[in-house]
PDB file of C-alpha atoms in Angstrom:
ATOM      1  CA  MET A   1      25.089   1.336 -11.178  1.00 59.00           C
ATOM      2  CA  ASP A   2      22.254  -0.918 -11.304  1.00 79.00           C
ATOM      3  CA  ILE A   3      19.655   0.468  -8.696  1.00 86.00           C
ATOM      4  CA  MET A   4      17.426  -2.872  -8.499  1.00 86.00           C
ATOM      5  CA  ALA A   5      20.545  -4.745  -7.841  1.00 85.00           C
ATOM      6  CA  ILE A   6      21.645  -2.218  -4.988  1.00 89.00           C
ATOM      7  CA  LEU A   7      18.036  -2.260  -3.668  1.00 90.00           C
ATOM      8  CA  SER A   8      17.903  -6.298  -3.657  1.00 88.00           C
ATOM      9  CA  PHE A   9      21.485  -6.096  -1.491  1.00 89.00           C
ATOM     10  CA  LEU A  10      19.970  -3.397   0.749  1.00 91.00           C
ATOM     11  CA  LEU A  11      17.092  -5.709   1.523  1.00 90.00           C
ATOM     12  CA  LEU A  12      19.197  -8.912   1.662  1.00 87.00           C
ATOM     13  CA  GLY A  13      21.593  -7.014   4.031  1.00 87.00           C
ATOM     14  CA  ALA A  14      18.584  -5.921   6.278  1.00 89.00           C
ATOM     15  CA  LEU A  15      17.160  -9.648   6.626  1.00 87.00           C
ATOM     16  CA  ILE A  16      20.730 -11.007   7.551  1.00 85.00           C
ATOM     17  CA  GLY A  17      21.254  -8.362   9.966  1.00 82.00           C
ATOM     18  CA  ILE A  18      17.944  -9.296  12.021  1.00 86.00           C
ATOM     19  CA  LEU A  19      19.673 -12.387  12.197  1.00 82.00           C
ATOM     20  CA  SER A  20      23.025 -11.368  12.974  1.00 76.00           C
ATOM     21  CA  GLY A  21      21.950  -9.156  15.733  1.00 77.00           C
ATOM     22  CA  PHE A  22      19.940 -12.063  17.274  1.00 81.00           C
ATOM     23  CA  PHE A  23      22.684 -14.863  17.034  1.00 77.00           C
ATOM     24  CA  GLY A  24      25.687 -12.232  17.425  1.00 65.00           C
ATOM     25  CA  ILE A  25      27.176 -13.997  14.145  1.00 68.00           C
ATOM     26  CA  GLY A  26      27.910 -11.283  11.754  1.00 63.00           C
ATOM     27  CA  GLY A  27      25.783 -12.489   8.859  1.00 74.00           C
ATOM     28  CA  GLY A  28      28.473 -13.734   6.463  1.00 77.00           C
ATOM     29  CA  ILE A  29      27.745 -17.228   7.581  1.00 76.00           C
ATOM     30  CA  LEU A  30      24.440 -17.103   5.328  1.00 78.00           C
ATOM     31  CA  LEU A  31      26.003 -14.581   2.777  1.00 84.00           C
ATOM     32  CA  THR A  32      28.971 -16.508   1.800  1.00 82.00           C
ATOM     33  CA  PRO A  33      27.536 -19.809   0.777  1.00 79.00           C
ATOM     34  CA  LEU A  34      24.576 -17.800  -0.881  1.00 81.00           C
ATOM     35  CA  LEU A  35      27.184 -15.698  -3.152  1.00 84.00           C
ATOM     36  CA  LEU A  36      28.965 -19.060  -3.642  1.00 79.00           C
ATOM     37  CA  VAL A  37      25.872 -20.572  -4.967  1.00 76.00           C
ATOM     38  CA  PHE A  38      25.485 -17.587  -7.272  1.00 79.00           C
ATOM     39  CA  GLY A  39      28.650 -18.301  -9.002  1.00 78.00           C
ATOM     40  CA  TYR A  40      30.935 -15.599  -6.922  1.00 83.00           C
ATOM     41  CA  GLU A  41      34.606 -16.219  -7.070  1.00 82.00           C
ATOM     42  CA  ALA A  42      35.545 -17.216  -3.334  1.00 81.00           C
ATOM     43  CA  SER A  43      37.504 -14.008  -2.639  1.00 83.00           C
ATOM     44  CA  ALA A  44      34.782 -11.855  -3.989  1.00 86.00           C
ATOM     45  CA  ALA A  45      32.010 -13.734  -2.101  1.00 85.00           C
ATOM     46  CA  ILE A  46      34.078 -13.304   1.180  1.00 86.00           C
ATOM     47  CA  ALA A  47      34.857  -9.560   0.570  1.00 87.00           C
ATOM     48  CA  LEU A  48      31.256  -8.577   0.415  1.00 89.00           C
ATOM     49  CA  SER A  49      30.204 -10.752   3.126  1.00 87.00           C
ATOM     50  CA  LEU A  50      32.803  -9.244   5.297  1.00 87.00           C
ATOM     51  CA  MET A  51      31.556  -5.949   4.114  1.00 88.00           C
ATOM     52  CA  LEU A  52      27.907  -6.909   5.473  1.00 86.00           C
ATOM     53  CA  THR A  53      29.279  -8.250   8.598  1.00 81.00           C
ATOM     54  CA  LEU A  54      30.980  -4.864   9.115  1.00 84.00           C
ATOM     55  CA  GLY A  55      27.713  -3.406   9.069  1.00 82.00           C
ATOM     56  CA  SER A  56      25.794  -5.631  11.444  1.00 77.00           C
ATOM     57  CA  THR A  57      28.736  -5.849  13.758  1.00 80.00           C
ATOM     58  CA  THR A  58      29.014  -1.886  14.167  1.00 84.00           C
ATOM     59  CA  ALA A  59      25.040  -1.814  14.548  1.00 81.00           C
ATOM     60  CA  GLY A  60      24.959  -4.987  16.834  1.00 80.00           C
ATOM     61  CA  THR A  61      28.009  -3.744  19.112  1.00 87.00           C
ATOM     62  CA  ILE A  62      25.977  -0.317  19.517  1.00 87.00           C
ATOM     63  CA  SER A  63      23.001  -2.303  20.595  1.00 83.00           C
ATOM     64  CA  HIS A  64      24.641  -5.043  22.770  1.00 86.00           C
ATOM     65  CA  ILE A  65      26.532  -2.316  24.772  1.00 89.00           C
ATOM     66  CA  LYS A  66      23.287  -0.403  25.601  1.00 87.00           C
ATOM     67  CA  LEU A  67      21.883  -3.909  26.504  1.00 85.00           C
ATOM     68  CA  LYS A  68      24.907  -4.396  28.627  1.00 87.00           C
ATOM     69  CA  ASN A  69      25.451  -7.712  27.186  1.00 87.00           C
ATOM     70  CA  VAL A  70      29.265  -7.026  26.488  1.00 91.00           C
ATOM     71  CA  ASN A  71      32.399  -8.034  28.385  1.00 92.00           C
ATOM     72  CA  PRO A  72      34.520  -5.012  27.458  1.00 92.00           C
ATOM     73  CA  LYS A  73      37.529  -6.704  28.419  1.00 92.00           C
ATOM     74  CA  HIS A  74      37.046 -10.059  26.624  1.00 93.00           C
ATOM     75  CA  ALA A  75      35.650  -8.212  23.527  1.00 93.00           C
ATOM     76  CA  LEU A  76      38.996  -6.208  22.873  1.00 94.00           C
ATOM     77  CA  LEU A  77      41.562  -9.184  23.676  1.00 94.00           C
ATOM     78  CA  ILE A  78      39.315 -11.609  21.366  1.00 95.00           C
ATOM     79  CA  GLY A  79      39.384  -8.642  18.702  1.00 93.00           C
ATOM     80  CA  ALA A  80      43.046  -8.061  19.012  1.00 94.00           C
ATOM     81  CA  PHE A  81      43.921 -11.684  18.769  1.00 94.00           C
ATOM     82  CA  GLY A  82      41.439 -11.973  15.895  1.00 92.00           C
ATOM     83  CA  VAL A  83      43.317  -9.460  13.873  1.00 92.00           C
ATOM     84  CA  VAL A  84      46.331 -11.364  13.908  1.00 92.00           C
ATOM     85  CA  GLY A  85      44.344 -14.337  12.317  1.00 90.00           C
ATOM     86  CA  THR A  86      42.691 -12.283   9.522  1.00 88.00           C
ATOM     87  CA  TRP A  87      45.952 -11.546   8.201  1.00 87.00           C
ATOM     88  CA  VAL A  88      47.082 -15.130   8.149  1.00 88.00           C
ATOM     89  CA  ALA A  89      43.889 -16.441   6.300  1.00 87.00           C
ATOM     90  CA  THR A  90      43.724 -13.803   3.395  1.00 86.00           C
ATOM     91  CA  PRO A  91      46.574 -14.822   1.459  1.00 87.00           C
ATOM     92  CA  LEU A  92      45.682 -18.664   2.132  1.00 86.00           C
ATOM     93  CA  VAL A  93      42.125 -17.872   0.141  1.00 86.00           C
ATOM     94  CA  PHE A  94      44.052 -16.143  -2.699  1.00 85.00           C
ATOM     95  CA  TYR A  95      46.599 -18.927  -2.772  1.00 86.00           C
ATOM     96  CA  LEU A  96      43.472 -21.817  -2.711  1.00 85.00           C
ATOM     97  CA  GLU A  97      42.162 -19.906  -5.569  1.00 81.00           C
ATOM     98  CA  THR A  98      44.971 -20.032  -8.032  1.00 83.00           C
ATOM     99  CA  LEU A  99      44.651 -24.111  -7.482  1.00 81.00           C
ATOM    100  CA  ASP A 100      40.984 -23.780  -7.886  1.00 79.00           C
ATOM    101  CA  GLY A 101      40.518 -25.476  -4.473  1.00 76.00           C
ATOM    102  CA  ALA A 102      38.911 -22.193  -2.640  1.00 78.00           C
ATOM    103  CA  LYS A 103      35.337 -23.458  -2.915  1.00 79.00           C
ATOM    104  CA  PRO A 104      35.550 -26.888  -1.820  1.00 86.00           C
ATOM    105  CA  VAL A 105      38.106 -26.157   1.151  1.00 85.00           C
ATOM    106  CA  ILE A 106      35.863 -23.060   2.335  1.00 83.00           C
ATOM    107  CA  SER A 107      32.474 -25.274   1.897  1.00 84.00           C
ATOM    108  CA  LEU A 108      34.004 -28.201   4.076  1.00 88.00           C
ATOM    109  CA  ALA A 109      35.246 -26.077   6.604  1.00 84.00           C
ATOM    110  CA  TYR A 110      31.703 -24.700   6.952  1.00 80.00           C
ATOM    111  CA  ILE A 111      29.940 -28.078   7.279  1.00 88.00           C
ATOM    112  CA  ALA A 112      32.589 -29.375   9.806  1.00 88.00           C
ATOM    113  CA  LEU A 113      32.460 -26.444  12.139  1.00 83.00           C
ATOM    114  CA  LEU A 114      29.017 -25.761  11.751  1.00 83.00           C
ATOM    115  CA  THR A 115      28.223 -29.340  12.608  1.00 88.00           C
ATOM    116  CA  TYR A 116      30.348 -29.690  15.609  1.00 83.00           C
ATOM    117  CA  PHE A 117      29.314 -26.395  17.221  1.00 78.00           C
ATOM    118  CA  ALA A 118      25.762 -27.491  16.476  1.00 83.00           C
ATOM    119  CA  ILE A 119      26.359 -30.805  18.590  1.00 84.00           C
ATOM    120  CA  SER A 120      28.006 -28.818  21.159  1.00 75.00           C
ATOM    121  CA  PHE A 121      25.040 -26.473  21.771  1.00 73.00           C
ATOM    122  CA  PHE A 122      22.547 -29.261  21.886  1.00 77.00           C
ATOM    123  CA  ARG A 123      24.466 -30.895  24.656  1.00 73.00           C
ATOM    124  CA  SER A 124      25.620 -27.819  26.620  1.00 60.00           C
ATOM    125  CA  LYS A 125      24.742 -27.443  30.130  1.00 59.00           C
ATOM    126  CA  GLN A 126      22.633 -24.321  31.163  1.00 57.00           C
ATOM    127  CA  HIS A 127      24.867 -21.297  32.351  1.00 52.00           C
ATOM    128  CA  VAL A 128      24.350 -18.968  35.224  1.00 54.00           C
ATOM    129  CA  GLU A 129      22.413 -16.092  33.502  1.00 52.00           C
ATOM    130  CA  GLY A 130      24.771 -12.925  33.228  1.00 52.00           C
ATOM    131  CA  SER A 131      28.155 -14.766  34.016  1.00 58.00           C
ATOM    132  CA  VAL A 132      30.767 -12.849  32.081  1.00 57.00           C
ATOM    133  CA  GLY A 133      33.325 -15.812  31.903  1.00 63.00           C
ATOM    134  CA  SER A 134      36.597 -17.042  33.160  1.00 71.00           C
ATOM    135  CA  GLU A 135      39.692 -14.679  32.559  1.00 80.00           C
ATOM    136  CA  SER A 136      42.089 -16.975  31.182  1.00 85.00           C
ATOM    137  CA  VAL A 137      44.013 -15.350  28.816  1.00 89.00           C
ATOM    138  CA  PRO A 138      45.392 -18.151  26.721  1.00 90.00           C
ATOM    139  CA  ARG A 139      41.880 -19.233  26.211  1.00 93.00           C
ATOM    140  CA  ILE A 140      40.816 -15.904  25.185  1.00 93.00           C
ATOM    141  CA  GLY A 141      43.885 -15.724  22.976  1.00 93.00           C
ATOM    142  CA  PHE A 142      42.970 -19.109  21.468  1.00 94.00           C
ATOM    143  CA  ILE A 143      39.150 -17.988  20.617  1.00 94.00           C
ATOM    144  CA  GLY A 144      40.625 -14.740  19.149  1.00 93.00           C
ATOM    145  CA  LEU A 145      43.161 -16.164  16.687  1.00 93.00           C
ATOM    146  CA  PHE A 146      40.935 -19.191  15.665  1.00 92.00           C
ATOM    147  CA  GLY A 147      37.972 -16.682  15.191  1.00 89.00           C
ATOM    148  CA  GLY A 148      40.187 -14.236  13.063  1.00 90.00           C
ATOM    149  CA  PHE A 149      41.291 -17.031  10.882  1.00 91.00           C
ATOM    150  CA  ILE A 150      38.055 -18.530  10.352  1.00 87.00           C
ATOM    151  CA  SER A 151      36.339 -15.004   9.553  1.00 85.00           C
ATOM    152  CA  SER A 152      38.737 -14.040   6.766  1.00 85.00           C
ATOM    153  CA  LEU A 153      38.966 -17.840   5.529  1.00 83.00           C
ATOM    154  CA  MET A 154      34.936 -17.817   5.300  1.00 80.00           C
ATOM    155  CA  GLY A 155      34.036 -14.186   5.130  1.00 78.00           C
ATOM    156  CA  VAL A 156      32.175 -14.238   8.367  1.00 75.00           C
ATOM    157  CA  SER A 157      32.439 -12.049  11.475  1.00 71.00           C
ATOM    158  CA  GLY A 158      33.755 -15.009  13.193  1.00 78.00           C
ATOM    159  CA  GLY A 159      31.034 -15.021  15.955  1.00 75.00           C
ATOM    160  CA  PHE A 160      29.563 -18.379  14.690  1.00 74.00           C
ATOM    161  CA  VAL A 161      32.603 -19.593  16.409  1.00 82.00           C
ATOM    162  CA  LEU A 162      33.508 -17.050  18.832  1.00 88.00           C
ATOM    163  CA  THR A 163      29.911 -17.270  20.545  1.00 85.00           C
ATOM    164  CA  PRO A 164      29.960 -21.194  21.026  1.00 83.00           C
ATOM    165  CA  LEU A 165      33.989 -20.901  22.169  1.00 89.00           C
ATOM    166  CA  GLN A 166      33.107 -18.530  24.815  1.00 90.00           C
ATOM    167  CA  VAL A 167      30.289 -20.516  26.394  1.00 86.00           C
ATOM    168  CA  LYS A 168      32.320 -23.944  26.110  1.00 84.00           C
ATOM    169  CA  LEU A 169      36.050 -22.447  26.817  1.00 89.00           C
ATOM    170  CA  LEU A 170      35.294 -19.693  29.067  1.00 89.00           C
ATOM    171  CA  ASN A 171      31.797 -20.548  30.810  1.00 87.00           C
ATOM    172  CA  THR A 172      30.418 -17.515  29.598  1.00 88.00           C
ATOM    173  CA  GLU A 173      26.425 -17.184  29.743  1.00 85.00           C
ATOM    174  CA  MET A 174      24.773 -17.289  26.422  1.00 81.00           C
ATOM    175  CA  LYS A 175      23.505 -13.836  26.031  1.00 81.00           C
ATOM    176  CA  ARG A 176      26.928 -12.224  27.386  1.00 88.00           C
ATOM    177  CA  ALA A 177      28.711 -14.297  24.691  1.00 88.00           C
ATOM    178  CA  VAL A 178      26.608 -13.033  21.808  1.00 84.00           C
ATOM    179  CA  GLY A 179      27.192  -9.356  22.823  1.00 88.00           C
ATOM    180  CA  THR A 180      31.041  -9.893  23.351  1.00 91.00           C
ATOM    181  CA  SER A 181      31.463 -11.950  20.193  1.00 89.00           C
ATOM    182  CA  ILE A 182      30.014  -9.386  18.003  1.00 85.00           C
ATOM    183  CA  THR A 183      31.868  -6.582  19.747  1.00 90.00           C
ATOM    184  CA  ALA A 184      35.101  -8.424  19.259  1.00 92.00           C
ATOM    185  CA  ALA A 185      33.814  -9.307  15.694  1.00 88.00           C
ATOM    186  CA  LEU A 186      33.851  -5.421  14.861  1.00 89.00           C
ATOM    187  CA  LEU A 187      37.824  -5.423  15.003  1.00 90.00           C
ATOM    188  CA  ILE A 188      38.072  -8.677  13.372  1.00 90.00           C
ATOM    189  CA  VAL A 189      35.735  -7.609  10.460  1.00 88.00           C
ATOM    190  CA  LEU A 190      37.538  -4.197   9.955  1.00 89.00           C
ATOM    191  CA  SER A 191      40.693  -5.698   9.587  1.00 89.00           C
ATOM    192  CA  GLY A 192      39.390  -8.626   7.137  1.00 87.00           C
ATOM    193  CA  VAL A 193      38.049  -5.777   4.991  1.00 87.00           C
ATOM    194  CA  VAL A 194      41.133  -4.074   4.815  1.00 88.00           C
ATOM    195  CA  SER A 195      43.100  -7.103   3.924  1.00 86.00           C
ATOM    196  CA  TYR A 196      41.202  -8.037   1.269  1.00 86.00           C
ATOM    197  CA  ALA A 197      40.934  -4.425  -0.374  1.00 86.00           C
ATOM    198  CA  ILE A 198      44.671  -4.398  -0.162  1.00 88.00           C
ATOM    199  CA  ALA A 199      44.897  -7.829  -1.536  1.00 83.00           C
ATOM    200  CA  GLY A 200      42.821  -6.675  -4.598  1.00 81.00           C
ATOM    201  CA  ALA A 201      39.757  -8.665  -4.104  1.00 79.00           C
ATOM    202  CA  ASP A 202      37.261  -8.263  -7.127  1.00 80.00           C
ATOM    203  CA  THR A 203      34.295  -6.548  -5.400  1.00 81.00           C
ATOM    204  CA  ASN A 204      31.609  -4.247  -6.324  1.00 84.00           C
ATOM    205  CA  TYR A 205      31.526  -1.876  -3.679  1.00 84.00           C
ATOM    206  CA  TRP A 206      28.289  -0.446  -4.258  1.00 88.00           C
ATOM    207  CA  HIS A 207      26.826  -3.801  -3.493  1.00 89.00           C
ATOM    208  CA  GLY A 208      28.965  -3.908  -0.513  1.00 88.00           C
ATOM    209  CA  ILE A 209      27.701  -0.439   0.716  1.00 90.00           C
ATOM    210  CA  ALA A 210      24.312  -1.655   0.369  1.00 91.00           C
ATOM    211  CA  LEU A 211      24.919  -4.732   2.424  1.00 88.00           C
ATOM    212  CA  ILE A 212      26.140  -2.582   5.084  1.00 87.00           C
ATOM    213  CA  ALA A 213      23.285  -0.111   5.100  1.00 90.00           C
ATOM    214  CA  GLY A 214      20.796  -2.924   5.198  1.00 88.00           C
ATOM    215  CA  ALA A 215      22.846  -4.806   7.872  1.00 84.00           C
ATOM    216  CA  MET A 216      22.992  -1.682  10.256  1.00 85.00           C
ATOM    217  CA  ILE A 217      19.052  -1.482   9.586  1.00 88.00           C
ATOM    218  CA  GLY A 218      18.255  -5.167  10.660  1.00 87.00           C
ATOM    219  CA  SER A 219      21.119  -5.447  13.219  1.00 81.00           C
ATOM    220  CA  PRO A 220      19.663  -3.660  15.968  1.00 84.00           C
ATOM    221  CA  ILE A 221      16.280  -5.122  15.435  1.00 86.00           C
ATOM    222  CA  GLY A 222      17.592  -8.578  16.036  1.00 83.00           C
ATOM    223  CA  ALA A 223      19.508  -7.555  19.129  1.00 79.00           C
ATOM    224  CA  LYS A 224      16.100  -6.314  20.569  1.00 82.00           C
ATOM    225  CA  GLN A 225      14.266  -9.306  20.113  1.00 82.00           C
ATOM    226  CA  LEU A 226      17.002 -11.455  21.736  1.00 77.00           C
ATOM    227  CA  GLN A 227      15.754  -9.865  25.306  1.00 75.00           C
ATOM    228  CA  ARG A 228      12.512 -11.770  24.645  1.00 80.00           C
ATOM    229  CA  PHE A 229      13.968 -15.384  24.694  1.00 80.00           C
ATOM    230  CA  SER A 230      15.918 -17.254  27.308  1.00 78.00           C
ATOM    231  CA  SER A 231      19.659 -18.391  26.968  1.00 73.00           C
ATOM    232  CA  GLN A 232      18.849 -22.056  26.551  1.00 77.00           C
ATOM    233  CA  LEU A 233      16.338 -21.471  23.772  1.00 81.00           C
ATOM    234  CA  VAL A 234      18.705 -19.454  21.955  1.00 80.00           C
ATOM    235  CA  LYS A 235      21.272 -22.095  22.218  1.00 77.00           C
ATOM    236  CA  LYS A 236      18.975 -24.614  20.911  1.00 82.00           C
ATOM    237  CA  ALA A 237      17.656 -22.191  17.939  1.00 83.00           C
ATOM    238  CA  LEU A 238      21.327 -21.168  17.246  1.00 82.00           C
ATOM    239  CA  GLY A 239      21.841 -25.119  16.969  1.00 85.00           C
ATOM    240  CA  GLY A 240      19.398 -25.858  14.598  1.00 85.00           C
ATOM    241  CA  PHE A 241      20.230 -23.224  12.465  1.00 83.00           C
ATOM    242  CA  TYR A 242      24.045 -24.213  12.191  1.00 84.00           C
ATOM    243  CA  VAL A 243      22.655 -27.555  10.964  1.00 88.00           C
ATOM    244  CA  ALA A 244      20.504 -26.397   8.328  1.00 87.00           C
ATOM    245  CA  VAL A 245      23.442 -24.252   7.007  1.00 85.00           C
ATOM    246  CA  ALA A 246      25.620 -27.109   6.962  1.00 88.00           C
ATOM    247  CA  LEU A 247      23.236 -29.225   4.946  1.00 90.00           C
ATOM    248  CA  SER A 248      23.023 -26.203   2.660  1.00 86.00           C
ATOM    249  CA  VAL A 249      26.447 -25.771   2.090  1.00 86.00           C
ATOM    250  CA  ALA A 250      26.840 -29.689   1.773  1.00 89.00           C
ATOM    251  CA  LEU A 251      24.016 -29.636  -0.846  1.00 89.00           C
ATOM    252  CA  ASN A 252      25.693 -26.809  -3.012  1.00 82.00           C
ATOM    253  CA  LEU A 253      29.084 -28.840  -2.889  1.00 84.00           C
ATOM    254  CA  LEU A 254      27.189 -31.779  -4.275  1.00 87.00           C
ATOM    255  CA  GLY A 255      25.937 -29.732  -7.282  1.00 84.00           C
ATOM    256  CA  PHE A 256      22.140 -29.264  -6.084  1.00 88.00           C
ATOM    257  CA  ASN A 257      22.440 -25.499  -6.191  1.00 82.00           C
ATOM    258  CA  ASP A 258      18.693 -24.638  -6.333  1.00 84.00           C
ATOM    259  CA  ILE A 259      17.853 -26.857  -3.431  1.00 88.00           C
ATOM    260  CA  SER A 260      20.730 -25.333  -1.346  1.00 85.00           C
ATOM    261  CA  LEU A 261      19.415 -21.881  -2.254  1.00 82.00           C
ATOM    262  CA  GLY A 262      15.913 -22.708  -1.359  1.00 87.00           C
ATOM    263  CA  LEU A 263      16.938 -24.042   2.137  1.00 86.00           C
ATOM    264  CA  LEU A 264      18.787 -20.840   2.717  1.00 80.00           C
ATOM    265  CA  VAL A 265      15.811 -18.459   1.681  1.00 82.00           C
ATOM    266  CA  VAL A 266      13.562 -20.798   3.791  1.00 86.00           C
ATOM    267  CA  LEU A 267      15.714 -20.978   6.772  1.00 82.00           C
ATOM    268  CA  ALA A 268      16.282 -17.147   7.195  1.00 80.00           C
ATOM    269  CA  LEU A 269      12.566 -16.360   6.506  1.00 84.00           C
ATOM    270  CA  THR A 270      11.377 -19.127   8.928  1.00 84.00           C
ATOM    271  CA  PHE A 271      13.609 -17.681  11.599  1.00 82.00           C
ATOM    272  CA  ILE A 272      12.866 -13.849  11.179  1.00 82.00           C
ATOM    273  CA  VAL A 273       9.050 -14.832  11.349  1.00 83.00           C
ATOM    274  CA  ALA A 274       9.456 -16.770  14.269  1.00 80.00           C
ATOM    275  CA  LEU A 275      11.387 -14.097  15.927  1.00 78.00           C
ATOM    276  CA  PHE A 276       8.353 -11.536  15.920  1.00 77.00           C
ATOM    277  CA  VAL A 277       5.517 -13.930  16.192  1.00 74.00           C
ATOM    278  CA  ARG A 278       6.376 -15.711  19.217  1.00 59.00           C
ATOM    279  CA  PRO A 279       4.831 -14.493  22.473  1.00 51.00           C
ATOM    280  CA  THR A 280       6.796 -12.368  24.526  1.00 49.00           C
ATOM    281  CA  THR A 281       8.067 -14.699  27.653  1.00 49.00           C
ATOM    282  CA  ALA A 282      10.532 -13.768  30.559  1.00 45.00           C
ATOM    283  CA  ALA A 283      14.109 -14.733  29.869  1.00 47.00           C
ATOM    284  CA  LYS A 284      15.500 -17.195  31.970  1.00 45.00           C
TER     285      LYS A 284
END
């Protein structure tokens, strides 16, 4: 057991956990591209990322329930449909690995989805503060299925699609969407971890446990900071975050690994510093 490596993964989990708790995105959206840059196989990177998001979503769920940011009915329905989506995606990833096509497919999916949702955030209208969203079961089911599929395809909680889809399709206010997404993602991620374990992903579980512990430390900190910012500002910040991650993934796909890695590190640290140095304002 490499103690320094475990401590590094613990710190990494804590830093990503802060962003996860704030944005309701699980954290895998940063970790999967990072591990791909480091040369991990897609299935191993996804399995580790899902373990990280298991920690961040567990801690984030507890925090957002306490902050009353969760629609329990929507969270359970989205999570249940999402479980189905995870079991569809996992065998697809292993099949793509046999064709040496997993990394480019996952990278292109990241770029396309992140760019689309970033644009939707920048163009979206303001929603009524505290709005729980509509009760359309077909739309909720679609959100869950799609989020679960993306979760196991990319090693993410699915929150980066669950949050904007709730805003867009259900007209849910941003903070409520964040809390509901991370709660639904807990079910989705747990299912994803189990599916990859059963499928035999080559994963260092000590590193995974360190990521879980770090995420559970960082996620509540990020969730608490969310209350200091308006929903509109959170949407714009998340849109910018998505654009930067998409650019990093594109650079990695083109072979600029060092630049891609540097951009991810600078992006994460910049957002974390901004959360704590910005003066407290009334959320509007």
